[in-house]
Short mmCIF file of C-alpha atoms (C1' of nucleotides) in Angstrom, two decimals:
data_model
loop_
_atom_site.label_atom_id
_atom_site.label_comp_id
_atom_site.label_asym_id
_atom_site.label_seq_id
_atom_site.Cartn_x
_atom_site.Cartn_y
_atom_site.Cartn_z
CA UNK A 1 -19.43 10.62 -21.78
CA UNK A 2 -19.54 7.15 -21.34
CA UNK A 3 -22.92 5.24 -21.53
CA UNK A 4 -23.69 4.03 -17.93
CA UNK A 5 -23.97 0.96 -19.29
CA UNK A 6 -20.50 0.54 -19.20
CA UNK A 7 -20.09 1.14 -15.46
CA UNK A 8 -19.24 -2.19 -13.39
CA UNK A 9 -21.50 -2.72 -10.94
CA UNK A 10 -20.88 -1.50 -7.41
CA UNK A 11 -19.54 -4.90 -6.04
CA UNK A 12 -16.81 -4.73 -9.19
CA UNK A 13 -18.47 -7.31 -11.81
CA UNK A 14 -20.61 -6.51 -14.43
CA UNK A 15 -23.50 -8.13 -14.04
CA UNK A 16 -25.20 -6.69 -17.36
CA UNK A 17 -24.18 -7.22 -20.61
CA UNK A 18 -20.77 -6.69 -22.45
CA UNK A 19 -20.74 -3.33 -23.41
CA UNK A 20 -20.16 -1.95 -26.67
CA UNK A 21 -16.73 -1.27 -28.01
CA UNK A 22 -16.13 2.29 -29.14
CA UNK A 23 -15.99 3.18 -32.70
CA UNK A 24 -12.29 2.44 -34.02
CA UNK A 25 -11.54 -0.59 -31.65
CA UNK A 26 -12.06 -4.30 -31.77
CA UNK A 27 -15.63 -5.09 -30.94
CA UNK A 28 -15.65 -7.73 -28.10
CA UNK A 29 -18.78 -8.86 -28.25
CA UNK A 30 -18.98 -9.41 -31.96
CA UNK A 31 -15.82 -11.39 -31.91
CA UNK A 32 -17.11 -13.58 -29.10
CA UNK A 33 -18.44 -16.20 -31.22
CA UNK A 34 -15.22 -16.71 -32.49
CA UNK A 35 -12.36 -15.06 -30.22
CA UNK A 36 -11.95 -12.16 -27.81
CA UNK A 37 -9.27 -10.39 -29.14
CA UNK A 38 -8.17 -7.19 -27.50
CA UNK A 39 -5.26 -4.95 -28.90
CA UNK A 40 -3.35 -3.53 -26.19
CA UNK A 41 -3.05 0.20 -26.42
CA UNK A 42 -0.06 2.26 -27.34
CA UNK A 43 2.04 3.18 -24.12
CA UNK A 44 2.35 6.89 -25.63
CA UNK A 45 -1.44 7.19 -25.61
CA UNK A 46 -1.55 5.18 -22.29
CA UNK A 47 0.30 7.97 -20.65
CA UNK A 48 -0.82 11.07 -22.47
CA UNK A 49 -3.60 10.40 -21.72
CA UNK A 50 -3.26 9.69 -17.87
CA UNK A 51 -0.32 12.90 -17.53
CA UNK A 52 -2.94 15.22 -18.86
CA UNK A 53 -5.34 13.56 -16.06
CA UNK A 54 -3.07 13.78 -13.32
CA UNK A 55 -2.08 17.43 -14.16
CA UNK A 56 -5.88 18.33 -12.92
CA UNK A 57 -7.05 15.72 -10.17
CA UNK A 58 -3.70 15.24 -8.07
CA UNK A 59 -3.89 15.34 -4.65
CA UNK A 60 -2.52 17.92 -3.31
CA UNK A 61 -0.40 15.87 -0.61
CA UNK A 62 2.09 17.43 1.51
CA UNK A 63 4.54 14.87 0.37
CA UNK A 64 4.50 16.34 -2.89
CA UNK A 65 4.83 20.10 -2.15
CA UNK A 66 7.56 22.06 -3.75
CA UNK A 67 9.49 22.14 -0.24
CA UNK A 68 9.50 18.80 0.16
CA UNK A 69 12.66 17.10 1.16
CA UNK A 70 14.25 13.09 0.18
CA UNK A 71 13.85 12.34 4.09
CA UNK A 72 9.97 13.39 3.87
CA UNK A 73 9.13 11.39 0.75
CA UNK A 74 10.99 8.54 2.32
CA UNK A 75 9.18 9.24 5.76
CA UNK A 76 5.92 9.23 3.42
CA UNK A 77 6.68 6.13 1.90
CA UNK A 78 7.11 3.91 4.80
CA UNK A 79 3.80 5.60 6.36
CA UNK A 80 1.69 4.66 3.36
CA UNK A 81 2.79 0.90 3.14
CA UNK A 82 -0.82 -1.14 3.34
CA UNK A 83 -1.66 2.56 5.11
CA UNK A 84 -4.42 4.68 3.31
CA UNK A 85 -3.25 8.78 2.49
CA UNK A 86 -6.12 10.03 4.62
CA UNK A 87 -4.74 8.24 7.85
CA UNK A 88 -1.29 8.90 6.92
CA UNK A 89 -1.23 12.74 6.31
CA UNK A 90 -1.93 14.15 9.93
CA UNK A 91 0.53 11.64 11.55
CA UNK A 92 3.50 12.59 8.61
CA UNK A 93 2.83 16.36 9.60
CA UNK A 94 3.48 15.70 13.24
CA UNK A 95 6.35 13.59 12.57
CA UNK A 96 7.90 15.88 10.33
CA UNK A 97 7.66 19.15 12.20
CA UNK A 98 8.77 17.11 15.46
CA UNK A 99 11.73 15.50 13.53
CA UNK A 100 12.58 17.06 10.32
CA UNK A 101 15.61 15.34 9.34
CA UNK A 102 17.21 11.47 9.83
CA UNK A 103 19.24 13.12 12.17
CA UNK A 104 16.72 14.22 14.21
CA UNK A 105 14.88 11.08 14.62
CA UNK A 106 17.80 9.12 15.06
CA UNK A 107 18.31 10.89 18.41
CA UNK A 108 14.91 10.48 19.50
CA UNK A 109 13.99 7.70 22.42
CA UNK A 110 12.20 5.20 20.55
CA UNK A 111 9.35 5.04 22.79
CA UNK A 112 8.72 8.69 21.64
CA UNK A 113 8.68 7.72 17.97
CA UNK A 114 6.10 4.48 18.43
CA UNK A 115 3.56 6.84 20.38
CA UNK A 116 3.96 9.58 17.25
CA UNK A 117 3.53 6.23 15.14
CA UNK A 118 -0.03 6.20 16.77
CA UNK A 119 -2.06 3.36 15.16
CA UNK A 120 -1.07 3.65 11.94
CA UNK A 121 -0.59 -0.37 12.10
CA UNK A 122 2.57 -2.27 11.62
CA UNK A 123 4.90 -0.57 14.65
CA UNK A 124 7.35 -2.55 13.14
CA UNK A 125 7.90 0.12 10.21
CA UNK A 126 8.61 2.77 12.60
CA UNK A 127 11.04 0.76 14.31
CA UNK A 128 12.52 0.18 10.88
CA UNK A 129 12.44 4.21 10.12
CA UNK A 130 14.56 5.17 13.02
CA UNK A 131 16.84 2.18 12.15
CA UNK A 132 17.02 3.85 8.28
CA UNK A 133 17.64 7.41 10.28
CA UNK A 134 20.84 5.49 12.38
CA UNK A 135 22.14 4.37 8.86
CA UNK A 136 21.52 7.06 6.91
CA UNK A 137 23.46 9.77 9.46
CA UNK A 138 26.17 6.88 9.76
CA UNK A 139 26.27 5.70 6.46
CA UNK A 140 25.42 8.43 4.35
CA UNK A 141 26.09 11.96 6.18
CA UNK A 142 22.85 12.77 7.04
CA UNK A 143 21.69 12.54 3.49
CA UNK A 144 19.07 10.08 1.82
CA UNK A 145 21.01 8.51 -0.55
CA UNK A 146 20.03 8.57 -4.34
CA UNK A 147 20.99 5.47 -5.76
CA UNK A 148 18.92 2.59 -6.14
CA UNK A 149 21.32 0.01 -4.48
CA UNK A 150 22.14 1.97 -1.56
CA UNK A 151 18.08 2.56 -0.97
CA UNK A 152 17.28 -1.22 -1.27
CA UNK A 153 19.77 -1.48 1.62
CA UNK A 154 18.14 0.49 4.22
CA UNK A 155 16.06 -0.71 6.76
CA UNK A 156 12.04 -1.29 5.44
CA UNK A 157 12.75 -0.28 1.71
CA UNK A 158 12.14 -2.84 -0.49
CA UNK A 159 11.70 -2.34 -4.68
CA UNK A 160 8.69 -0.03 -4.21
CA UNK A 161 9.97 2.29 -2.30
CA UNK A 162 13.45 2.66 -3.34
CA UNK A 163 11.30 3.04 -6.91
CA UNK A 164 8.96 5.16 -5.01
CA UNK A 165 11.90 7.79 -3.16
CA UNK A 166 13.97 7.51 -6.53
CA UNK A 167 11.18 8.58 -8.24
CA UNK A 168 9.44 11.15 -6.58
CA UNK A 169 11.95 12.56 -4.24
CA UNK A 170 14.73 12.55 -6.81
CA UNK A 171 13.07 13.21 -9.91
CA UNK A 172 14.83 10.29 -11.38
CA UNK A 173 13.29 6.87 -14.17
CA UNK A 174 12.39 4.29 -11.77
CA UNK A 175 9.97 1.46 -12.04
CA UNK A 176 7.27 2.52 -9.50
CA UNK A 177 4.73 -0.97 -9.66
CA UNK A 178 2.59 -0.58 -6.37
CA UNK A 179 -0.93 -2.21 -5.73
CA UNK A 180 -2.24 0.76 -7.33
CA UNK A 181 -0.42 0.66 -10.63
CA UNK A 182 -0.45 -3.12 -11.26
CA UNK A 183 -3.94 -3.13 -10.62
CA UNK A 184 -4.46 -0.37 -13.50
CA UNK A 185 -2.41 -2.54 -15.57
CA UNK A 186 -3.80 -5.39 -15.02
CA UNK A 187 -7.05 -4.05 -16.46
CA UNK A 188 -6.21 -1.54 -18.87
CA UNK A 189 -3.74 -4.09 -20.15
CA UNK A 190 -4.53 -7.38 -19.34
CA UNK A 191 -8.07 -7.39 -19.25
CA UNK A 192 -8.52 -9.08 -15.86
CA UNK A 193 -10.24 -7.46 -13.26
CA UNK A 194 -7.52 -7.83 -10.60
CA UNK A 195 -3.81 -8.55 -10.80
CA UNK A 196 -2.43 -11.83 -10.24
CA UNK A 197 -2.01 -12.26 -6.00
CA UNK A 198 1.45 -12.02 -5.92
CA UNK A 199 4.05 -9.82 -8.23
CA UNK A 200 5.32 -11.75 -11.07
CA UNK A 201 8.74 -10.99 -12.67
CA UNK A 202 7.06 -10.84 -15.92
CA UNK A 203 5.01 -8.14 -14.27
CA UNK A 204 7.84 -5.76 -13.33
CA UNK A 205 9.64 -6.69 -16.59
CA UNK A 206 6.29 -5.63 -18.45
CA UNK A 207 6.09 -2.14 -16.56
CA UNK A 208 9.84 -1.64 -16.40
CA UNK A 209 9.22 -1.13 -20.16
CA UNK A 210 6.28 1.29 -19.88
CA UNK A 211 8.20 3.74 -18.00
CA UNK A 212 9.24 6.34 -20.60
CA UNK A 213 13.35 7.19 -20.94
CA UNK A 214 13.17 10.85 -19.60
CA UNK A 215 13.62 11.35 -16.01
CA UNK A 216 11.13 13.72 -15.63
CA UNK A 217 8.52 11.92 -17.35
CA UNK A 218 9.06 8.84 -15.64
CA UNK A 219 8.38 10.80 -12.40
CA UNK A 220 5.22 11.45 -14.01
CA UNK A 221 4.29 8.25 -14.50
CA UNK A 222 4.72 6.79 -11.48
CA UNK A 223 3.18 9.46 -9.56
CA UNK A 224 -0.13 9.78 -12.19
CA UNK A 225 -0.54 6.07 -12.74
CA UNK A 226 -0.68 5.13 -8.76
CA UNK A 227 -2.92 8.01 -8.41
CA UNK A 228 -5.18 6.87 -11.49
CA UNK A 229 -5.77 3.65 -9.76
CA UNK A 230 -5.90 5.40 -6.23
CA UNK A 231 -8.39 7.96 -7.07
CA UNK A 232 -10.38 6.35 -10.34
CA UNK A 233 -9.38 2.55 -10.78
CA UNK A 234 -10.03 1.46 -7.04
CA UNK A 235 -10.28 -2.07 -6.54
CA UNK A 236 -13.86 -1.85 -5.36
CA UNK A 237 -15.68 -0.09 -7.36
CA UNK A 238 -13.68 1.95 -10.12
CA UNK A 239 -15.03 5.14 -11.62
CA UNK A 240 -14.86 4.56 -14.80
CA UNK A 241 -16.86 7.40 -15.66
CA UNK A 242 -13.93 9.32 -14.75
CA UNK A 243 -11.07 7.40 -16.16
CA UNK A 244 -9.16 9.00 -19.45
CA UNK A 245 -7.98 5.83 -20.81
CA UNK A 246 -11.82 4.10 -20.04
CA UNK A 247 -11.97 3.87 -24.10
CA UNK A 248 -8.82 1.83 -23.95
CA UNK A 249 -9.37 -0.37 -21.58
CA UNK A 250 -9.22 -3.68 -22.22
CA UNK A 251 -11.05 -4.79 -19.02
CA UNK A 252 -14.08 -2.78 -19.94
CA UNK A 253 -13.77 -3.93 -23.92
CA UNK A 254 -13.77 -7.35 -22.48
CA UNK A 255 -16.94 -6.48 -20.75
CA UNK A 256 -15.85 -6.24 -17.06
CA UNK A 257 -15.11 -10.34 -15.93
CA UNK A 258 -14.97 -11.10 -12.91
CA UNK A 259 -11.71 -11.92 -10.95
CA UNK A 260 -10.44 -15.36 -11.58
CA UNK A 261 -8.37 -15.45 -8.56
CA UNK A 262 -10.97 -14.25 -6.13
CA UNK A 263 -10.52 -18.08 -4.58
CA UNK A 264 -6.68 -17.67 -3.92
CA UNK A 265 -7.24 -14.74 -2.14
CA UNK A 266 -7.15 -15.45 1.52
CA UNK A 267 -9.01 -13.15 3.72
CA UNK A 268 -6.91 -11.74 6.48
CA UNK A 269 -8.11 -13.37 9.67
CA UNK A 270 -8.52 -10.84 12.55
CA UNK A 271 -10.59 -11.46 15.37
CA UNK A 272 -8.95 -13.82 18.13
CA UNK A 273 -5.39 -13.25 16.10
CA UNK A 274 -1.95 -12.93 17.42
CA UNK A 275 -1.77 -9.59 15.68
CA UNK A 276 -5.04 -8.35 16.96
CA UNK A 277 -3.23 -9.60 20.47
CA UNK A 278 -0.15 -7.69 19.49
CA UNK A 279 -2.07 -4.74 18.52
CA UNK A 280 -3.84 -4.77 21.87
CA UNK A 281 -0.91 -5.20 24.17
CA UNK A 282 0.95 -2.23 21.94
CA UNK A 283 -2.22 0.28 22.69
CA UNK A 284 -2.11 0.01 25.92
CA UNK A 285 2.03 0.51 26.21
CA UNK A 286 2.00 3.37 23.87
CA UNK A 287 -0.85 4.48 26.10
CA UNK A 288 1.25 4.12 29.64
CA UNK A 289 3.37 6.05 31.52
CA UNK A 290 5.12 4.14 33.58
CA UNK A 291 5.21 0.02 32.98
CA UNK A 292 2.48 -2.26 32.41
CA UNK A 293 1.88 -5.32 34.32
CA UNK A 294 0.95 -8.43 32.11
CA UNK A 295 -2.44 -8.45 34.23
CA UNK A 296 -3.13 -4.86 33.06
CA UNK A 297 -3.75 -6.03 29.67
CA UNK A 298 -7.15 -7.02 28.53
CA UNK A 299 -7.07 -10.35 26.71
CA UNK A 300 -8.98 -13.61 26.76
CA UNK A 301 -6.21 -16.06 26.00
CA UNK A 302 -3.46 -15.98 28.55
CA UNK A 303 -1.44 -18.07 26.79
CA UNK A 304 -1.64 -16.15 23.54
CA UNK A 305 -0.79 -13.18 25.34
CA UNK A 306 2.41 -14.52 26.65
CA UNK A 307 3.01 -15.75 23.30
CA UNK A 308 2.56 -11.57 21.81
CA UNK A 309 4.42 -10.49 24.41
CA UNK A 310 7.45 -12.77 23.88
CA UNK A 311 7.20 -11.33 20.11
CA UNK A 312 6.72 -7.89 20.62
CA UNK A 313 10.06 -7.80 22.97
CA UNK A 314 12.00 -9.97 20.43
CA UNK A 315 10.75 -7.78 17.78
CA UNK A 316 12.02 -5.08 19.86
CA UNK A 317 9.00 -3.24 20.02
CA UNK A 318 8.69 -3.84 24.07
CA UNK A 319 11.12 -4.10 26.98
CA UNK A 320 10.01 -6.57 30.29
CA UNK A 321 11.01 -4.70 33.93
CA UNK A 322 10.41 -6.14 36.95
CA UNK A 323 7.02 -3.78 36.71
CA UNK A 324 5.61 -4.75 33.33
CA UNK A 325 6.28 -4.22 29.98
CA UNK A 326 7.24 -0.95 28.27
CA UNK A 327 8.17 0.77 25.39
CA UNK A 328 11.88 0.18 24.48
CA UNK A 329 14.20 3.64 25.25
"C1'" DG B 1 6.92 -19.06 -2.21
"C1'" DA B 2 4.20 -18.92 1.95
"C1'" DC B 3 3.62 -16.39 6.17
"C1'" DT B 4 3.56 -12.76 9.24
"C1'" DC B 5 2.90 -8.17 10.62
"C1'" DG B 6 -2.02 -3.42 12.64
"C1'" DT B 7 -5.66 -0.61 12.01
"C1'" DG B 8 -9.90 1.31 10.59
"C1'" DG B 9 -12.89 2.74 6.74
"C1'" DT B 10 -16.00 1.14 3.08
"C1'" DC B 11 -19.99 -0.99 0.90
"C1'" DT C 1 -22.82 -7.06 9.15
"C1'" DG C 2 -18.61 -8.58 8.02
"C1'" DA C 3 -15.56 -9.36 4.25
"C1'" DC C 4 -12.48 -6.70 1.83
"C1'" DC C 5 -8.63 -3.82 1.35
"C1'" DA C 6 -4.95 0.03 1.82
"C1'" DA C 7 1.78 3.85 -1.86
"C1'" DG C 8 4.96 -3.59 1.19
"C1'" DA C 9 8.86 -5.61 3.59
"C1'" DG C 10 11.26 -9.24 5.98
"C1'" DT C 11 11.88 -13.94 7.04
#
DNA sequence: GACTCGTGGTC
DNA sequence: TGACCAAGAGT
């Protein structure tokens, strides 16, 4: 049991002193006069430790039950980009009862599938999921395609989630480096509070050789170190209290610092934006029958407007009729 | 590399 | 209250 002490405060930064280092590892704040020096802890241990975590507080996600199939996990995948689970899991069950294979949603008018996308945000992805159905029952027979080339060539799968389907859907070694698992890294690792903004190649090198040589193990990995930093590392305010590697970690040896990128990280604007536009002019399509005249859409800035709704048809998310604007067929 | 792309919950 | 952030990808 961890002295609360060692908890970060609830906005992420210490704000009290540098805790104590546990008996057997270098003492931070004794070595401050001279150097913080952290050893790094021994992969194995890393991911004993976190394996045996994961084996009692996984989720139990649908994603991840014994009957799931490559085309759900992939399905999955593109849901939960920048998507939390707990929006993502009613909207996957729909989807995949309605269209249980790619075949399936390849045939499906694409209006259909951007209504069952719902506001999950991004409508772009599920344009990009129907495109990966077309390919996959062209290109592939129907069947999601194990190899990690042929993966980073469908539609909306970049290196996490060819990792991610490789990984979990396959059972296969992959390097799995989401915003969950470089931010454990970063602190169990590193020391820093947050990663660096954007993915370095040093970064995937660095996990790349973390993930252990045995397929099924690897699996594990990836799967119990995303959900360590989904569940207990959270970017907010982690839980160390709960963490199995909290001894280790060379963030809380180093007693907690703050982020030293917090001023590259831009906020994302929102209010008044052409994606809050977009957003708005995609509600009320998805929420249409028939077509929607451009004065049927609530929004301040007519000119912005015109300027979303040029997008969203050249994005192929909308269709103009001599009525209004519609979902594309 | 820097930008863009939705939505809603959290603290 | 509003800034922050969530299993990224494409250009």
């Amino acid at each position: 049991m961890l002295h609360p002490g060692y908890e970060p405060s609830r906005r992420g930064v210490a704000r009290r002193a540098a805790p104590r280092a546990p008996h057997g590892t270098r003492c931070a704040s004794r070595a401050a006069s001279r150097r913080i020096v952290v050893v790094p802890p021994s992969p194995a241990l890393v991911r004993e430790r976190v394996g045996a975590w994961f084996a009692r507080a996984a989720r139990d996600l649908p994603w991840r039950a014994p009957d799931r199939t490559p085309w759900g996990v992939l399905v999955s995948e593109v849901m939960l980009q920048q998507t939390p689970v707990v929006r993502v899991e009613p909207v996957w069950r729909e989807w995949m009862a309605r269209w249980p294979g790619p075949a399936d949603l390849a045939a499906a008018p694409t209006a259909d599938v951007l209504r069952a996308w719902g506001r999950l945000g991004y409508p772009r992805r599920a344009l990009r999921l129907q495109d990966c159905a077309h390919a996959i029952t062209e290109r592939h027979d129907g069947q999601v395609p194990d190899g990690l080339d042929e993966l980073l060539a469908l539609p909306g799968v970049g290196a996490y989630t060819a990792g991610a389907v490789t990984a979990f859907a396959f059972g296969r070694r992959a390097v799995v480096l989401d915003t969950n698992v470089r931010r454990v890294l970063a602190r169990a690792l590193d020391g820093v509070a947050l990663p660096h903004p954007h993915q370095t190649v040093a970064e995937v090198r660095r996990a790349e050789a973390l993930v252990p040589q045995d397929d099924a193990e690897a699996a594990e990995w990836a799967a119990a170190s995303m959900e360590l930093g989904a569940l207990v590392c959270t970017a907010r305010s982690p839980r160390c209290g709960e963490c199995p590697v909290a001894d280790l970690c060379a963030w809380r040896l180093a007693g907690f610092p703050a982020d030293e990128h917090a001023a590259r990280r831009r906020t994302q604007a929102w209010a008044g934006t052409d994606r809050q536009c977009r957003g708005r002019v995609m509600a009320a399509l998805r929420a249409a029958d028939g077509p929607v005249p451009r004065a049927g859409i609530d929004w301040p800035d007519p000119a912005q407007l015109d300027r979303a709704l040029a997008g969203l048809v050249e994005d192929h998310l909308a269709e103009q009729t001599p009525d209004g604007y519609v979902l594309p067929r």
